[in-house]
CSV table of C-alpha atoms and ligand atoms in Angstrom, one decimal:
chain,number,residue,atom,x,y,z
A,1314,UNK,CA,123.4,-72.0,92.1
A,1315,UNK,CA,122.7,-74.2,89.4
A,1316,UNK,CA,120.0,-77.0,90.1
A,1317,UNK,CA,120.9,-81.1,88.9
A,1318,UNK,CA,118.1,-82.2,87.2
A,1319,UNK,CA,117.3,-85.5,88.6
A,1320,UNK,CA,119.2,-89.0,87.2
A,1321,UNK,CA,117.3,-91.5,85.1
A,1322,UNK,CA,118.0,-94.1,82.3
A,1323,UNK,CA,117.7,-91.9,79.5
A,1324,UNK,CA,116.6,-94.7,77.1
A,1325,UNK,CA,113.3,-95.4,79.7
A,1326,UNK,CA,112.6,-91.8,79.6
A,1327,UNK,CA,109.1,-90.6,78.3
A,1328,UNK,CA,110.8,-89.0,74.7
A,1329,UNK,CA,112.5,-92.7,74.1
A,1330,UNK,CA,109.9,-94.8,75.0
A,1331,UNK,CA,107.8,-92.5,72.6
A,1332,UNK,CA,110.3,-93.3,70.0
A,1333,UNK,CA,110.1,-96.7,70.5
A,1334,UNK,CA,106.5,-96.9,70.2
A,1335,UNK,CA,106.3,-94.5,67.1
A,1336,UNK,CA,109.1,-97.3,65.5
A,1337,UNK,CA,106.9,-100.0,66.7
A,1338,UNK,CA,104.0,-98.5,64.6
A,1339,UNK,CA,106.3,-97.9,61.8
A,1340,UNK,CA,106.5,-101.3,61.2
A,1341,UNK,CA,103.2,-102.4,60.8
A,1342,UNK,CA,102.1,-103.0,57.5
A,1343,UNK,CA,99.2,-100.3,56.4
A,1344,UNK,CA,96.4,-102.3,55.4
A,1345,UNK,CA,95.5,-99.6,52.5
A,1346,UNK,CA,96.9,-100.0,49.6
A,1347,UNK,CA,97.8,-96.8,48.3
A,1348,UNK,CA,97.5,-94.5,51.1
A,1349,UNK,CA,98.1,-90.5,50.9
A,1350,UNK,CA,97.2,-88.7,53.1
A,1351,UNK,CA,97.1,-89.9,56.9
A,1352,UNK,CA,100.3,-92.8,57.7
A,1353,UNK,CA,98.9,-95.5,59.9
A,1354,UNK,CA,101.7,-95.2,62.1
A,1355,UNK,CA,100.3,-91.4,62.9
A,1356,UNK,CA,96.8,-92.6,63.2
A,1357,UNK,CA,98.0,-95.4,65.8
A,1358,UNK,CA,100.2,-92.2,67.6
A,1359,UNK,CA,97.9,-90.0,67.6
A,1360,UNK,CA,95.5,-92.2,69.6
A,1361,UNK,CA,98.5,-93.8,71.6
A,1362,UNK,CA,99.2,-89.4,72.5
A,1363,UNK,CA,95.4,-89.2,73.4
A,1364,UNK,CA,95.9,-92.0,76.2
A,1365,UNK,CA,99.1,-90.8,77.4
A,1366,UNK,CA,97.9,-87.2,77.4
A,1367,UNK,CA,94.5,-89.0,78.8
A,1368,UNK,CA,92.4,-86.5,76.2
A,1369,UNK,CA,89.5,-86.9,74.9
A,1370,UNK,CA,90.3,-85.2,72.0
A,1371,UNK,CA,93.8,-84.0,70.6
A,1372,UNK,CA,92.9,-80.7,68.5
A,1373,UNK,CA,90.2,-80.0,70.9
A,1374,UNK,CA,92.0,-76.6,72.0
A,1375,UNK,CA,94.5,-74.9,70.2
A,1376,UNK,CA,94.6,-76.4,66.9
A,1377,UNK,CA,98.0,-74.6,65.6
A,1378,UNK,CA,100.1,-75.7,69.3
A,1379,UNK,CA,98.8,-78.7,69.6
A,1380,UNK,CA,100.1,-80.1,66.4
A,1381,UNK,CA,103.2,-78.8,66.9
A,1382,UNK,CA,103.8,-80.4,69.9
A,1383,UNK,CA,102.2,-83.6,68.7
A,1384,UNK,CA,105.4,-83.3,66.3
A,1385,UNK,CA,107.7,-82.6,68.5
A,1386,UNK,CA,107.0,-84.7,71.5
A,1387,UNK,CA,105.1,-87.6,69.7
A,1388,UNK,CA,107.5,-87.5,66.6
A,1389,UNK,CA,104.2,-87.3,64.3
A,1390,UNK,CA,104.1,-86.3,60.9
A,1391,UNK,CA,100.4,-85.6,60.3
A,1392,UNK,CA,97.9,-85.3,62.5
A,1393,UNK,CA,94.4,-86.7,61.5
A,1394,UNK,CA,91.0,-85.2,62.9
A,1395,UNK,CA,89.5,-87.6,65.7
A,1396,UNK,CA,86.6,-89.2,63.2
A,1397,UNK,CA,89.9,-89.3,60.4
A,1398,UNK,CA,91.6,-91.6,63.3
A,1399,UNK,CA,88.9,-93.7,64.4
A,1400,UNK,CA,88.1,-94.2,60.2
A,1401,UNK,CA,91.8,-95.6,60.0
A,1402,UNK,CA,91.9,-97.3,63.2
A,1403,UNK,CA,88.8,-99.6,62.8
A,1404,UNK,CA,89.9,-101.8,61.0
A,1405,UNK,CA,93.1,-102.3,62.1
A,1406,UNK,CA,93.8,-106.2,63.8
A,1407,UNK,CA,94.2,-105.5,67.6
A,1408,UNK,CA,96.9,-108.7,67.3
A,1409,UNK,CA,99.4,-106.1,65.4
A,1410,UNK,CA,100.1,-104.1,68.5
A,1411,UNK,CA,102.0,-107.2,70.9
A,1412,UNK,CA,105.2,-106.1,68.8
A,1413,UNK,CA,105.0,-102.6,70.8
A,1414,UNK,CA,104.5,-104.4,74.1
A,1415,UNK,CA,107.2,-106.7,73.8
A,1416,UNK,CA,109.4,-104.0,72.6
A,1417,UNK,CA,108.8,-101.5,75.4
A,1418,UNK,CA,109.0,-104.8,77.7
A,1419,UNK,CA,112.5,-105.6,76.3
A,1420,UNK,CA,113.9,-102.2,76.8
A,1421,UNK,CA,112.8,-102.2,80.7
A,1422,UNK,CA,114.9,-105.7,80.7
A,1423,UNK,CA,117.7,-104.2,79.0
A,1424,UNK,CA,118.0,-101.3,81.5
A,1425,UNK,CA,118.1,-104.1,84.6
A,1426,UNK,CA,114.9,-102.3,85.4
A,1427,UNK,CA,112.3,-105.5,86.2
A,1428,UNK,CA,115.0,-106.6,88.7
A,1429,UNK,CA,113.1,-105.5,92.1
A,1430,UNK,CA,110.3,-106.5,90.7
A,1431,UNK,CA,111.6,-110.7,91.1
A,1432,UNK,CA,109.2,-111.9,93.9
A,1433,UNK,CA,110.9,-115.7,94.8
A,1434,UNK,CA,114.5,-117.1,93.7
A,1435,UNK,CA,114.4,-115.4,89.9
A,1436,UNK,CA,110.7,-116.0,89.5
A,1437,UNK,CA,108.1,-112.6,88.7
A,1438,UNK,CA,105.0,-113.1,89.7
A,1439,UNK,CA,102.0,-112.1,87.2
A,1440,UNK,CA,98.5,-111.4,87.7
A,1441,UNK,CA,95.8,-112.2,85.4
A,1442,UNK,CA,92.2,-111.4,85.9
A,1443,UNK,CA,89.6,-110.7,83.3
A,1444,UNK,CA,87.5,-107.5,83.2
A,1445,UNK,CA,84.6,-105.6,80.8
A,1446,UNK,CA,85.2,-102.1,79.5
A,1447,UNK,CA,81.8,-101.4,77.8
A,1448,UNK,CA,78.5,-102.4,77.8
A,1449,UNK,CA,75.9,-100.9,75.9
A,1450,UNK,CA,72.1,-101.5,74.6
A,1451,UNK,CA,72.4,-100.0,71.7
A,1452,UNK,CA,75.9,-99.1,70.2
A,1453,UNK,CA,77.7,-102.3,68.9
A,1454,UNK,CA,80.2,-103.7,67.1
A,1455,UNK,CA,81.2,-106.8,64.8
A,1456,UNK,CA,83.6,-107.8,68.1
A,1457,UNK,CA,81.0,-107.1,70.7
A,1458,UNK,CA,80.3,-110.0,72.9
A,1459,UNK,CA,76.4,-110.3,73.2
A,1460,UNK,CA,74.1,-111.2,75.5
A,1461,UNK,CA,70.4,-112.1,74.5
A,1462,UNK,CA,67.8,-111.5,77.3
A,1463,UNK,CA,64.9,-113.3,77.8
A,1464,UNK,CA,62.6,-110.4,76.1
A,1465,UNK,CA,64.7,-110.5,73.2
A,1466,UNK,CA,67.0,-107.3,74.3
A,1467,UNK,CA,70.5,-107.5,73.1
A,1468,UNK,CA,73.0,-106.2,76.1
A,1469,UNK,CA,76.5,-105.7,74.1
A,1470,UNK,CA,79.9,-106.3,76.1
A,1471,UNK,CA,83.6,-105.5,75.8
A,1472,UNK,CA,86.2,-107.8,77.9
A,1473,UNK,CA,89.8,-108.4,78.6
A,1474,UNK,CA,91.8,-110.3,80.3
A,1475,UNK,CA,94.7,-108.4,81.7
A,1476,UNK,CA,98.0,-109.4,82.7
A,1477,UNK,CA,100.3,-106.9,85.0
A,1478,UNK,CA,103.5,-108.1,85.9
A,1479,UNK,CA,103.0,-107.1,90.1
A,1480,UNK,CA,105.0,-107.0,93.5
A,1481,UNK,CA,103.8,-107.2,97.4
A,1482,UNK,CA,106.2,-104.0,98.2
A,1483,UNK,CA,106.1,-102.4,94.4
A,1484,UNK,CA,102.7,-100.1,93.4
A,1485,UNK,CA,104.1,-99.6,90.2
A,1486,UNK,CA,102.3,-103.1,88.0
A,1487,UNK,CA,104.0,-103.6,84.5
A,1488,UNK,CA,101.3,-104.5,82.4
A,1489,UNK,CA,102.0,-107.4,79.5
A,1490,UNK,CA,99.3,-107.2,76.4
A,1491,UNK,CA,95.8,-108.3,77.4
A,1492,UNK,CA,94.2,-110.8,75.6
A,1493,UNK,CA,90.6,-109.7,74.4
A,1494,UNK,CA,87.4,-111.5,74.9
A,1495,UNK,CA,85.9,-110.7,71.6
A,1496,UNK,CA,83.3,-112.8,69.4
A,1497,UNK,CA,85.4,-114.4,66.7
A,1498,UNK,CA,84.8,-114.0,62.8
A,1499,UNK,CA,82.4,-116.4,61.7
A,1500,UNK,CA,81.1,-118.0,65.5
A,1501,UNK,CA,78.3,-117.4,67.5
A,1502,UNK,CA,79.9,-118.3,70.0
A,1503,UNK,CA,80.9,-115.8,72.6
A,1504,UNK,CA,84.6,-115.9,74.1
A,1505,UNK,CA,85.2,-116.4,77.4
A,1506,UNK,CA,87.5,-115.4,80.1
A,1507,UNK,CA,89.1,-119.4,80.2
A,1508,UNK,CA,89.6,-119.4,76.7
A,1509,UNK,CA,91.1,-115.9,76.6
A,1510,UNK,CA,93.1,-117.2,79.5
A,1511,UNK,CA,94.5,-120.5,77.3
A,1512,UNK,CA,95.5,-118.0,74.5
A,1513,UNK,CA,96.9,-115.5,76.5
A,1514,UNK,CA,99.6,-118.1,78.2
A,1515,UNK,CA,100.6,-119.7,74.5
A,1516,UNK,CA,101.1,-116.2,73.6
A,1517,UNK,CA,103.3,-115.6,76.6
A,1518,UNK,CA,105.3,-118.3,76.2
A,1519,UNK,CA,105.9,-117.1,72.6
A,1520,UNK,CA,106.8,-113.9,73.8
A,1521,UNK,CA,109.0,-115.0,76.7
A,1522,UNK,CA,110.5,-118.3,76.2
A,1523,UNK,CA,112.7,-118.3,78.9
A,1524,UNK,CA,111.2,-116.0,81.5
A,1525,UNK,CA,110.2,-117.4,84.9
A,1526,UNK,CA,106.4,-117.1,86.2
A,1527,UNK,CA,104.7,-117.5,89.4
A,1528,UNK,CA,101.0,-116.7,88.1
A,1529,UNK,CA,97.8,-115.4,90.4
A,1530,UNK,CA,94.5,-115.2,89.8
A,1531,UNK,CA,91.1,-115.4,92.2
A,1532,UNK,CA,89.4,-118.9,92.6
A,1533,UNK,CA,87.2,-118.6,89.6
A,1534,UNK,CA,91.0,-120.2,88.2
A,1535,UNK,CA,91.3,-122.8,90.1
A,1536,UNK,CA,90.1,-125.9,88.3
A,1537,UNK,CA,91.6,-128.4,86.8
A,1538,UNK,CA,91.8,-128.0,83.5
A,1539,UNK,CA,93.6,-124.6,83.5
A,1540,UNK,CA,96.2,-125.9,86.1
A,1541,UNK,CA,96.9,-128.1,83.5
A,1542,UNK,CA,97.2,-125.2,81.0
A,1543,UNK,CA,99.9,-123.8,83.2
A,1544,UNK,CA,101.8,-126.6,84.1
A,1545,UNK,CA,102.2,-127.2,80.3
A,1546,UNK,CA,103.9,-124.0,79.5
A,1547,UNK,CA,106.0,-123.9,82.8
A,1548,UNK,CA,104.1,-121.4,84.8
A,1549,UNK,CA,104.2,-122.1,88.3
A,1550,UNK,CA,100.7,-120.4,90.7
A,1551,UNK,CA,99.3,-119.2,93.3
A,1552,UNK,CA,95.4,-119.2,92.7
A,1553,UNK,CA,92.7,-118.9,95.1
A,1554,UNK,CA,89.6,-121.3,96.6
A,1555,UNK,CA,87.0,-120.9,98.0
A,1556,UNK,CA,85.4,-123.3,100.6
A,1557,UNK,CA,81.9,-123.1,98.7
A,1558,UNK,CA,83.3,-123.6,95.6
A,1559,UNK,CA,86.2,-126.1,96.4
A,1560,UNK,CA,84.0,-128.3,98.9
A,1561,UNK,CA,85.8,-131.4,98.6
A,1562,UNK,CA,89.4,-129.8,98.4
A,1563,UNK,CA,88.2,-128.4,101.9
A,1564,UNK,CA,87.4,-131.8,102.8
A,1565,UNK,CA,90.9,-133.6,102.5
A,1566,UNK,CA,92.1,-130.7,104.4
A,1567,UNK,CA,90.1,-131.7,107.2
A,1568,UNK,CA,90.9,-135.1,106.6
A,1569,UNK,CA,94.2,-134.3,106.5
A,1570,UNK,CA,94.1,-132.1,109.6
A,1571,UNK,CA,92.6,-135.1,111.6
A,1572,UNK,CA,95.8,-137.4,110.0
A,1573,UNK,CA,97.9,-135.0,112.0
A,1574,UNK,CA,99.2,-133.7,108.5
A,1575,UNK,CA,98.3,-130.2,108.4
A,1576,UNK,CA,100.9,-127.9,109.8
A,1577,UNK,CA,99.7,-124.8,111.8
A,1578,UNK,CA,102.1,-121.5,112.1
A,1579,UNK,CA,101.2,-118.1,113.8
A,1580,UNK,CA,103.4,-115.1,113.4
A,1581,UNK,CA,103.1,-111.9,115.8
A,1582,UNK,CA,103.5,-108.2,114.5
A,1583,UNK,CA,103.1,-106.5,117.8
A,1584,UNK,CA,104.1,-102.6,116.1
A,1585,UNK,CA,101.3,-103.2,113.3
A,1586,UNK,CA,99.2,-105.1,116.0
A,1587,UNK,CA,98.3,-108.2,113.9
A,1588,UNK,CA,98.5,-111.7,114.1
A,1589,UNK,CA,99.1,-113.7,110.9
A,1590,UNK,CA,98.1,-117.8,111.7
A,1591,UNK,CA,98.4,-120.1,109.1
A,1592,UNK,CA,97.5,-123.5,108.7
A,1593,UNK,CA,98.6,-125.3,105.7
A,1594,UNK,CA,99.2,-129.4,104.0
A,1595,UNK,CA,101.0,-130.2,100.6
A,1596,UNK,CA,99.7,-132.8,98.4
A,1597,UNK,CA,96.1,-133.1,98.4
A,1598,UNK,CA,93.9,-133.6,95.2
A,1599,UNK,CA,92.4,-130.4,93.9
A,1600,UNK,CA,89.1,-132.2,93.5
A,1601,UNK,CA,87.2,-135.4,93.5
A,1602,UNK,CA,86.8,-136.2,89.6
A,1603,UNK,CA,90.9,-135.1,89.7
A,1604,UNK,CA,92.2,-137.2,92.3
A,1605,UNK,CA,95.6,-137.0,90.2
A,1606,UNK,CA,95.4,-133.3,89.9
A,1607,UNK,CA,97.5,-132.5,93.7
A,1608,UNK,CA,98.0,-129.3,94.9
A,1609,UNK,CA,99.5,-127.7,98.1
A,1610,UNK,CA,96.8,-125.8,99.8
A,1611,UNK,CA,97.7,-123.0,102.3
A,1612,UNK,CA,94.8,-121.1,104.7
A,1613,UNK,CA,95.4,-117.8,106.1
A,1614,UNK,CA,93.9,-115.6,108.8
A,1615,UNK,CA,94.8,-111.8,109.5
A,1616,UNK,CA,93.4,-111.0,112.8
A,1617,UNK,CA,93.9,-107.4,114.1
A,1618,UNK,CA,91.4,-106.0,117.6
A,1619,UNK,CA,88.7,-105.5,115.7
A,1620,UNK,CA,89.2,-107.4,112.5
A,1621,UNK,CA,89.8,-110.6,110.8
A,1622,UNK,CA,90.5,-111.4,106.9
A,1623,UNK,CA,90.5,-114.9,105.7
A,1624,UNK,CA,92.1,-115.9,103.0
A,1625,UNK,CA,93.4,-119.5,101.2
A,1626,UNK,CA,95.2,-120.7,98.1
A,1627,UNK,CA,96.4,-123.5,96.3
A,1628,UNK,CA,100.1,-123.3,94.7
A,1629,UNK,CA,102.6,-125.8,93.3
A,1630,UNK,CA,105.0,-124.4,95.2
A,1631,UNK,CA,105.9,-126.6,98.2
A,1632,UNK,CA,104.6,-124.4,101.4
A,1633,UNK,CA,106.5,-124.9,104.6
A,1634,UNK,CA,106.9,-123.0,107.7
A,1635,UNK,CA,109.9,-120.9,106.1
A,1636,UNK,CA,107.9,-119.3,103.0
A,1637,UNK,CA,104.3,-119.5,103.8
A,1638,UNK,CA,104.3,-115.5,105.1
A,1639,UNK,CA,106.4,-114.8,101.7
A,1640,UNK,CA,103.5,-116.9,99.6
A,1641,UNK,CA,100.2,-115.4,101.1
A,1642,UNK,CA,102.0,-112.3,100.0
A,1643,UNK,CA,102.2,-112.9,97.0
A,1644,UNK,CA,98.8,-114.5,96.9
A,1645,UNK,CA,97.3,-111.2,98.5
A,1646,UNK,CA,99.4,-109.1,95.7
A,1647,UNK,CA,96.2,-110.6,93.2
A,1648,UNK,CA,94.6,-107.7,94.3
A,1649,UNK,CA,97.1,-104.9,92.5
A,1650,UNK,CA,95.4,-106.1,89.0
A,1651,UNK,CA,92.3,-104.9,90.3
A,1652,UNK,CA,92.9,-101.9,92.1
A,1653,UNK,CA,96.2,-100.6,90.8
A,1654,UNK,CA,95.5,-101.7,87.0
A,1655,UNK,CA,92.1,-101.8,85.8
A,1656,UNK,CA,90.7,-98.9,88.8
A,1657,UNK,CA,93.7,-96.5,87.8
A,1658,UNK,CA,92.9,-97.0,84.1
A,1659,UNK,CA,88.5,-96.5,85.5
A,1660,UNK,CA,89.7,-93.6,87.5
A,1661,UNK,CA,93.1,-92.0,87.4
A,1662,UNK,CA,92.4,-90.0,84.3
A,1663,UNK,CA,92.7,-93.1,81.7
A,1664,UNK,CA,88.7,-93.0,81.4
A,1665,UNK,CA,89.1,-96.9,80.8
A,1666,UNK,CA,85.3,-96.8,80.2
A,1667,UNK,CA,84.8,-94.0,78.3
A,1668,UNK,CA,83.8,-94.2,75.0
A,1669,UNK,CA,86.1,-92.9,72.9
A,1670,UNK,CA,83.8,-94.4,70.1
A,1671,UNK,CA,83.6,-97.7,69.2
A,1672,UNK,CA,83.6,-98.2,65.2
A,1673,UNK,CA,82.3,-101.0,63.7
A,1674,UNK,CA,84.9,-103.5,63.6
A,1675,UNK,CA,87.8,-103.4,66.0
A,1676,UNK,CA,87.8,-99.8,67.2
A,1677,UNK,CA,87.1,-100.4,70.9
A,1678,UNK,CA,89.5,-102.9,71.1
A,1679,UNK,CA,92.3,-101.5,69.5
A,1680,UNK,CA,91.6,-98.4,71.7
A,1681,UNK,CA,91.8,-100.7,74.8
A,1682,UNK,CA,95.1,-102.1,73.5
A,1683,UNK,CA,96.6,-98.7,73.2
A,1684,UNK,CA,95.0,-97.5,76.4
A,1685,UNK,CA,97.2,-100.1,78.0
A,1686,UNK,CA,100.1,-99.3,76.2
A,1687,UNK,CA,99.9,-96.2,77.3
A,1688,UNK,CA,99.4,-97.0,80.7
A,1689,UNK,CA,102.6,-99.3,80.3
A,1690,UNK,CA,104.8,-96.4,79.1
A,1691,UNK,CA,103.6,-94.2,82.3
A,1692,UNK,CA,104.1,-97.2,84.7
A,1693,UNK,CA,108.0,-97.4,83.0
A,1694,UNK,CA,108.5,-93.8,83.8
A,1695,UNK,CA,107.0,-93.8,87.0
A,1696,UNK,CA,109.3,-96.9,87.9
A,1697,UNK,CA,112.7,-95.7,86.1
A,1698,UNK,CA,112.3,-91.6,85.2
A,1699,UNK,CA,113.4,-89.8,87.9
A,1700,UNK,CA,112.3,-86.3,86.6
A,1701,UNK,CA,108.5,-88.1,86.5
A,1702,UNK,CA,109.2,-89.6,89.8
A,1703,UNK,CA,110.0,-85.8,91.3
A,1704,UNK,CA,106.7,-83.9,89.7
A,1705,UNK,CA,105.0,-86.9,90.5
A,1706,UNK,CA,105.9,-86.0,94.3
A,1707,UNK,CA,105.8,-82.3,94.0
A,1708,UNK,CA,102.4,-82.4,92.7
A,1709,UNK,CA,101.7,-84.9,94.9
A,1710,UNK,CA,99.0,-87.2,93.0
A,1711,UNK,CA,98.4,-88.7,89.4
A,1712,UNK,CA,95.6,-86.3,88.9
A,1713,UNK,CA,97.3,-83.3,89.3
A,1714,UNK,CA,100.0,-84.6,87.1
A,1715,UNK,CA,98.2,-85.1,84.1
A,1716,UNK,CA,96.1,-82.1,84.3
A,1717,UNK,CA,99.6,-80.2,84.5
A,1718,UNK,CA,101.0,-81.8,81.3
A,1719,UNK,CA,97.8,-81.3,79.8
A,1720,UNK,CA,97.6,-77.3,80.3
A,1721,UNK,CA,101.3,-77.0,79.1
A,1722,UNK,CA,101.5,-79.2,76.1
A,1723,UNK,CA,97.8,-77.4,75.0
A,1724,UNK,CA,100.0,-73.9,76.0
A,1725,UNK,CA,103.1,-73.4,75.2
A,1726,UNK,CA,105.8,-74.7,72.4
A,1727,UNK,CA,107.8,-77.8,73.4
A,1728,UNK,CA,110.4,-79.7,72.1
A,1729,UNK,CA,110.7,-82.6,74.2
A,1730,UNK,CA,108.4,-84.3,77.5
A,1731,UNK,CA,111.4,-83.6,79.5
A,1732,UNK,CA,111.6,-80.0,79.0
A,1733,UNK,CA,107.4,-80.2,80.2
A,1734,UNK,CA,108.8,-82.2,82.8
A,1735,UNK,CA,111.4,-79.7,83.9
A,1736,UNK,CA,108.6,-76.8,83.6
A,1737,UNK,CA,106.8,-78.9,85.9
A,1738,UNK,CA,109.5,-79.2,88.3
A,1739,UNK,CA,111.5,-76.2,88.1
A,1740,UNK,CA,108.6,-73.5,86.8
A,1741,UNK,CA,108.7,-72.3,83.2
A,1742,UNK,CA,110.6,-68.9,83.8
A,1743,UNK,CA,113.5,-70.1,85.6
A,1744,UNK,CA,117.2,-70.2,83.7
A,1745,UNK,CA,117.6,-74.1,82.3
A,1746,UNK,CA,119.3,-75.7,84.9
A,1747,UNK,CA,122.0,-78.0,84.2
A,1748,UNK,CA,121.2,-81.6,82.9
A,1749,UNK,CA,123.3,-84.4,84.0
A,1750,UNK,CA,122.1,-87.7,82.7
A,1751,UNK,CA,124.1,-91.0,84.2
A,1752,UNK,CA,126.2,-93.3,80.8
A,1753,UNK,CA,124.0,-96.2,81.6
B,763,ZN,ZN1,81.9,-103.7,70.2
């Protein structure tokens, strides 16, 4: 009996997306002049193949094999020492990578492949949320953000803000380019997340024109100026509040709740034995000094036996008793930026914190960068491949998964991550079984 190898869209498959990120690098410019020995577009693949291999160090075991599969599988030519590709890497401006995301991003919309991800009526909605990677004492860099203490000790700080692409019903997140919080070239000045956040959606819009956005982020959004921010590049939102830090939004609520405005709505889930109640009012002003600035405000209360969770938002969307359940859901989806981006790159085998060293320039940032892009190339498989979707489940969890690849690709010859795939699913001694791929 011959066994089917699973179905997937062969261009989303680990080998093309490698492809199209070894292409990617291939056309940025080297900033050497006359360069002979290492390629930049291998020094960017090598590191890219350490984040999707999620090693610390490619040559670390056997030298001989693991070249030959980094030739094979990650199509590179040459493969530099670690300190050889950390020298060429520093210097390197993080900005050069956004041409690999947005190409990687354009082949999942060519294969039809963000489609369940649409959350409302053609919109997607994105999470933003900022988060640090590093902090040291002592090891620093010309892009370090820095904080001076009061004795005169310098704490040094890497940041982002990320941006996942996330559903209510989907764990797989697709992650757009982050935006670093860096110190700038000639400033003082440390970045911060609201400026990273007014870069980030100009760089978007660049990106995707014509692509439709609800976006969601915690309350630390919610003010006025950046709801401007978004409302000038056609990004609708869902953002949270807080009654201690939104005292006066809380306020017209009340006011508006004793004006017999506010609408209340309770929904029953007897077999998960919750009750969701709601109370919600459209058009109130975000804040006193904004009394133009008006937002639709929506409260929401889980109550379960022994538990309640409290949540509320404000959203330009107009909430009524027909998509308030569909909205806090996407309001509650914030969350998958924490937990099922930045603590799967922290602790599903990315080592997100890890210093992989840091260089002096741009090192730890460009590291972050490819980190992500990395992390983007799994998330497509694990969305689209159907081979990584079945070891995925035999293994049965991320860990195991990597630790897998790792142990063959370090082991045996390969020619392809399909055929470690199909090791990994079928066993290595077994005849080939038959491949049928679908035209699409
Ligand atoms: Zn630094």
């Amino acid at each position: 009996m011959s066994i089917v190898a699973p179905r997937g869209r062969k261009y989303l498959s680990a080998d093309a997306l490698f492809n199209l990120v070894r292409s990617g690098f291939a056309t940025i410019p080297d900033y050497r002049p006359s360069e002979t020995d290492i390629s930049l577009t291998d020094a960017l693949m090598s590191a890219f193949a350490m984040f999707s291999l999620k090693s610390p160090s490619l040559l670390a075991f056997d030298k001989e094999r693991a070249e030959g599969n980094l030739h094979t599988i990650y199509g590179m030519e040459r493969v530099p020492c670690d300190t050889r590709m950390r020298e060429i890497l520093d210097p390197v401006s993080p900005k050069v990578l956004r041409l690999v995301f947005k190409s990687v991003f354009r082949q999942l919309q060519r294969g039809k492949a963000l489609e369940p991800m649409v959350f409302l009526e053609g919109y997607y909605l994105l999470a933003l949320d900022g988060t640090g990677y590093f902090s040291s004492k002592t090891i620093h860099c010309a892009s370090c953000l820095q904080k001076v203490h009061r004795n005169g000790s310098i704490t040094y700080a890497h940041q982002m803000l990320g941006a996942a692409i996330i559903h209510p019903d989907m764990r797989t997140v697709i992650p757009l380019m982050p935006e670093p919080i860096v110190k700038h070239d000639g400033t003082d000045k440390n970045d911060c997340e609201r400026n990273a956040a007014k870069r980030f959606v100009t760089k978007l819009r660049q990106d995707h024109p014509h692509l439709k956005f609800i976006v969601t982020e915690d309350s630390l959004s919610s003010n006025a100026p950046h709801i401007e921010t978004l409302q000038v590049h056609g990004l609708h939102y869902i953002l949270g509040v807080k009654e201690g830090d939104h005292a006066s939004l809380f306020e017209q609520v009340q006011a508006a709740e004793h004006a017999g405005r506010v609408t209340a709505y309770e929904r029953h889930d007897r077999a998960a034995g919750l009750v969701h109640r709601f109370r919600f009012v459209n058009d109130v002003p975000l804040n006193a000094s904004h009394a133009d600035m008006r937002v639709n405000f929506m409260e929401y209360w889980e109550m379960s036996d022994d538990k309640v969770q409290h949540f509320s938002w404000v959203t330009d969307l107009r909430v009524s008793k027909r998509n308030v359940f569909h909205l806090m859901r996407g309001g509650r989806a914030r969350w998958k930026i924490e937990n099922e981006t930045f603590n799967t790159l922290k602790n599903q085998g990315y080592n997100f914190e890890h210093n992989y060293g840091h260089g002096q320039q741009n090192l730890s940032v460009v590291f972050a960068l490819l980190m992500m892009l990395a992390f983007l190339v799994d998330q497509t498989q694990q969305l689209c491949c159907a081979m990584f979707q079945a070891v995925w489940a035999k293994l049965g969890s991320k860990r195991l998964l990597w630790e897998w690849m790792r142990a063959l690709f370090y082991d045996y010859a390969l020619e392809s991550m399909r055929q470690l795939l199909e090791a990994l699913l079928y066993g290595l001694k077994k005849p080939p079984p038959i491949v049928a791929f679908d035209s699409s």
